[in-house]
Amino acid sequence: ETGVTQTPRHLVMGMTNKKSLKCEQHLGHNAMYWYKQSAKKPLELMFVYNFKEQTENNSVPSRFSPECPNSSHLFLHLHTLQPEDSALYLCASSQGNGRARETQYFGPGTRLLVL
Amino acid sequence: AQSVTQPDIHITVSEGASLELRCNYSYGATPYLFWYVQSPGQGLQLLLKYFSGDTLVQGIKGFEAEFKRSQSSFNLRKPSVHWSDAAEYFCAVGAPNDYKLSFGAGTTVTVRA
């Protein structure tokens, strides 16, 4: 595997379910990000991790819970989601410490549908 | 806080014609500026970026962008579009010493034969 991978690619869940999104980067990077992409809206930064430590939480509801066990893996745990949470969730990584000047490398995303 | 506007939601261009995508930003000083492209079913890929220096920046796939401080703009151009350029294009702005990139809503480019 190369680059940034995300699993699953598609997910349908009910509002009472608990699920997790997984992201893995094979680039040796130190920073990892979660973004939410809704149709025709700007990408919304959710979380930034630098060397496994969270450096940014962009006022994300607690029903989204990130976990970064090491610099290569990032999870997004989902519980009691709302239909408006349906979106494409993108993971990205960068080589440095998560600063804005760094080139970010994106995975293909997980398409989430909340029923 | 910085912000970015992409005024064009959708652009259709003929193959071989030139393409220009607009990006306007709001920030008090010179920001970091980026253009990313997203092909269907894929993540975003960096086309080019500007931090300082020469205001005309060359990127991958034959794209270039010009930073104009007086107009707070960072427009993306390509002289001759290929069918494979059909995608969604995102402009992004970041502030020095910040963690956050602010993205525009994107411009969808359709290429007709």
GROMACS .gro file of N, CA and C in nm, chain A residues 9 35 37 40-43 45 55-56 58 88 90 97-101 103-104 106-108, chain B residues 32 34 36 38 41 43-44 46 49 51 88 90 94-95 97-101 103-105 108:
model
  138
    9ARG      N    1  -1.460   0.239   0.246
    9ARG     CA    2  -1.482   0.345   0.147
    9ARG      C    3  -1.625   0.396   0.151
   35TYR      N    4  -1.099   1.565   0.789
   35TYR     CA    5  -1.181   1.668   0.730
   35TYR      C    6  -1.319   1.611   0.701
   37GLN      N    7  -1.622   1.670   0.422
   37GLN     CA    8  -1.654   1.733   0.294
   37GLN      C    9  -1.801   1.710   0.261
   40LYS      N   10  -2.074   2.090  -0.213
   40LYS     CA   11  -2.072   2.233  -0.243
   40LYS      C   12  -2.047   2.320  -0.121
   41LYS      N   13  -1.981   2.264  -0.023
   41LYS     CA   14  -1.938   2.342   0.094
   41LYS      C   15  -1.787   2.328   0.108
   42PRO      N   16  -1.723   2.426   0.168
   42PRO     CA   17  -1.578   2.413   0.190
   42PRO      C   18  -1.546   2.294   0.279
   43LEU      N   19  -1.428   2.237   0.255
   43LEU     CA   20  -1.382   2.133   0.347
   43LEU      C   21  -1.375   2.190   0.488
   45LEU      N   22  -1.213   2.140   0.847
   45LEU     CA   23  -1.114   2.072   0.929
   45LEU      C   24  -1.180   2.030   1.060
   55THR      N   25  -0.361   1.859   1.822
   55THR     CA   26  -0.325   2.000   1.825
   55THR      C   27  -0.439   2.091   1.780
   56GLU      N   28  -0.544   2.033   1.724
   56GLU     CA   29  -0.655   2.115   1.678
   56GLU      C   30  -0.783   2.035   1.690
   58ASN      N   31  -1.163   2.146   1.594
   58ASN     CA   32  -1.233   2.260   1.538
   58ASN      C   33  -1.379   2.260   1.581
   88LEU      N   34  -1.862   1.308   0.302
   88LEU     CA   35  -1.737   1.238   0.272
   88LEU      C   36  -1.635   1.279   0.378
   90LEU      N   37  -1.258   1.281   0.490
   90LEU     CA   38  -1.125   1.270   0.431
   90LEU      C   39  -1.019   1.271   0.540
   97ASN      N   40   0.476   1.917   1.140
   97ASN     CA   41   0.402   1.910   1.266
   97ASN      C   42   0.260   1.963   1.252
   98GLY      N   43   0.209   1.964   1.131
   98GLY     CA   44   0.070   2.003   1.111
   98GLY      C   45   0.048   2.150   1.084
   99ARG      N   46   0.154   2.224   1.054
   99ARG     CA   47   0.139   2.367   1.026
   99ARG      C   48   0.078   2.390   0.888
  100ALA      N   49   0.023   2.508   0.872
  100ALA     CA   50  -0.054   2.538   0.750
  100ALA      C   51   0.031   2.536   0.623
  101ARG      N   52   0.163   2.554   0.632
  101ARG     CA   53   0.245   2.561   0.512
  101ARG      C   54   0.276   2.423   0.453
  103THR      N   55   0.242   2.061   0.277
  103THR     CA   56   0.161   1.992   0.177
  103THR      C   57   0.090   1.875   0.243
  104GLN      N   58  -0.039   1.869   0.222
  104GLN     CA   59  -0.117   1.760   0.279
  104GLN      C   60  -0.145   1.656   0.171
  106PHE      N   61  -0.387   1.344   0.079
  106PHE     CA   62  -0.520   1.300   0.116
  106PHE      C   63  -0.547   1.156   0.076
  107GLY      N   64  -0.628   1.089   0.158
  107GLY     CA   65  -0.684   0.962   0.120
  107GLY      C   66  -0.807   0.981   0.034
  108PRO      N   67  -0.866   0.871  -0.016
  108PRO     CA   68  -0.982   0.880  -0.105
  108PRO      C   69  -1.112   0.910  -0.033
  147TYR      N   70  -0.028   3.177   0.307
  147TYR     CA   71   0.011   3.063   0.226
  147TYR      C   72  -0.109   3.029   0.138
  149PHE      N   73  -0.274   2.774  -0.178
  149PHE     CA   74  -0.265   2.643  -0.238
  149PHE      C   75  -0.379   2.624  -0.338
  151TYR      N   76  -0.559   2.268  -0.485
  151TYR     CA   77  -0.568   2.123  -0.485
  151TYR      C   78  -0.671   2.081  -0.590
  153GLN      N   79  -0.931   1.747  -0.703
  153GLN     CA   80  -0.994   1.621  -0.661
  153GLN      C   81  -1.063   1.557  -0.779
  156GLY      N   82  -1.393   1.020  -0.700
  156GLY     CA   83  -1.360   0.902  -0.622
  156GLY      C   84  -1.223   0.903  -0.559
  158GLY      N   85  -0.899   1.135  -0.337
  158GLY     CA   86  -0.870   1.244  -0.245
  158GLY      C   87  -0.812   1.363  -0.317
  159LEU      N   88  -0.782   1.466  -0.242
  159LEU     CA   89  -0.727   1.587  -0.301
  159LEU      C   90  -0.577   1.570  -0.326
  161LEU      N   91  -0.224   1.804  -0.436
  161LEU     CA   92  -0.171   1.939  -0.449
  161LEU      C   93  -0.128   1.965  -0.593
  164LYS      N   94   0.160   2.565  -0.489
  164LYS     CA   95   0.147   2.644  -0.367
  164LYS      C   96   0.233   2.770  -0.378
  166PHE      N   97   0.417   3.069  -0.121
  166PHE     CA   98   0.447   3.120   0.012
  166PHE      C   99   0.502   3.263   0.003
  203GLU      N  100  -1.272   1.850  -0.962
  203GLU     CA  101  -1.308   1.962  -0.875
  203GLU      C  102  -1.180   2.025  -0.822
  205PHE      N  103  -0.992   2.306  -0.569
  205PHE     CA  104  -1.008   2.377  -0.443
  205PHE      C  105  -0.889   2.472  -0.420
  209GLY      N  106  -0.379   2.954   0.415
  209GLY     CA  107  -0.333   2.928   0.550
  209GLY      C  108  -0.252   3.044   0.603
  210ALA      N  109  -0.256   3.061   0.733
  210ALA     CA  110  -0.181   3.169   0.797
  210ALA      C  111  -0.052   3.114   0.854
  212ASN      N  112   0.230   3.016   1.096
  212ASN     CA  113   0.225   2.974   1.237
  212ASN      C  114   0.089   2.923   1.281
  213ASP      N  115   0.001   2.895   1.188
  213ASP     CA  116  -0.129   2.839   1.221
  213ASP      C  117  -0.132   2.693   1.178
  214TYR      N  118  -0.228   2.618   1.232
  214TYR     CA  119  -0.244   2.479   1.193
  214TYR      C  120  -0.349   2.461   1.085
  215LYS      N  121  -0.432   2.560   1.067
  215LYS     CA  122  -0.553   2.539   0.990
  215LYS      C  123  -0.541   2.593   0.848
  216LEU      N  124  -0.584   2.510   0.751
  216LEU     CA  125  -0.604   2.556   0.615
  216LEU      C  126  -0.752   2.583   0.597
  218PHE      N  127  -1.039   2.614   0.320
  218PHE     CA  128  -1.064   2.578   0.181
  218PHE      C  129  -1.184   2.654   0.127
  219GLY      N  130  -1.182   2.679  -0.005
  219GLY     CA  131  -1.301   2.728  -0.072
  219GLY      C  132  -1.397   2.614  -0.096
  220ALA      N  133  -1.514   2.648  -0.150
  220ALA     CA  134  -1.619   2.548  -0.174
  220ALA      C  135  -1.592   2.467  -0.300
  223THR      N  136  -1.615   2.302  -0.998
  223THR     CA  137  -1.619   2.180  -1.078
  223THR      C  138  -1.592   2.216  -1.224
   0.00000   0.00000   0.00000
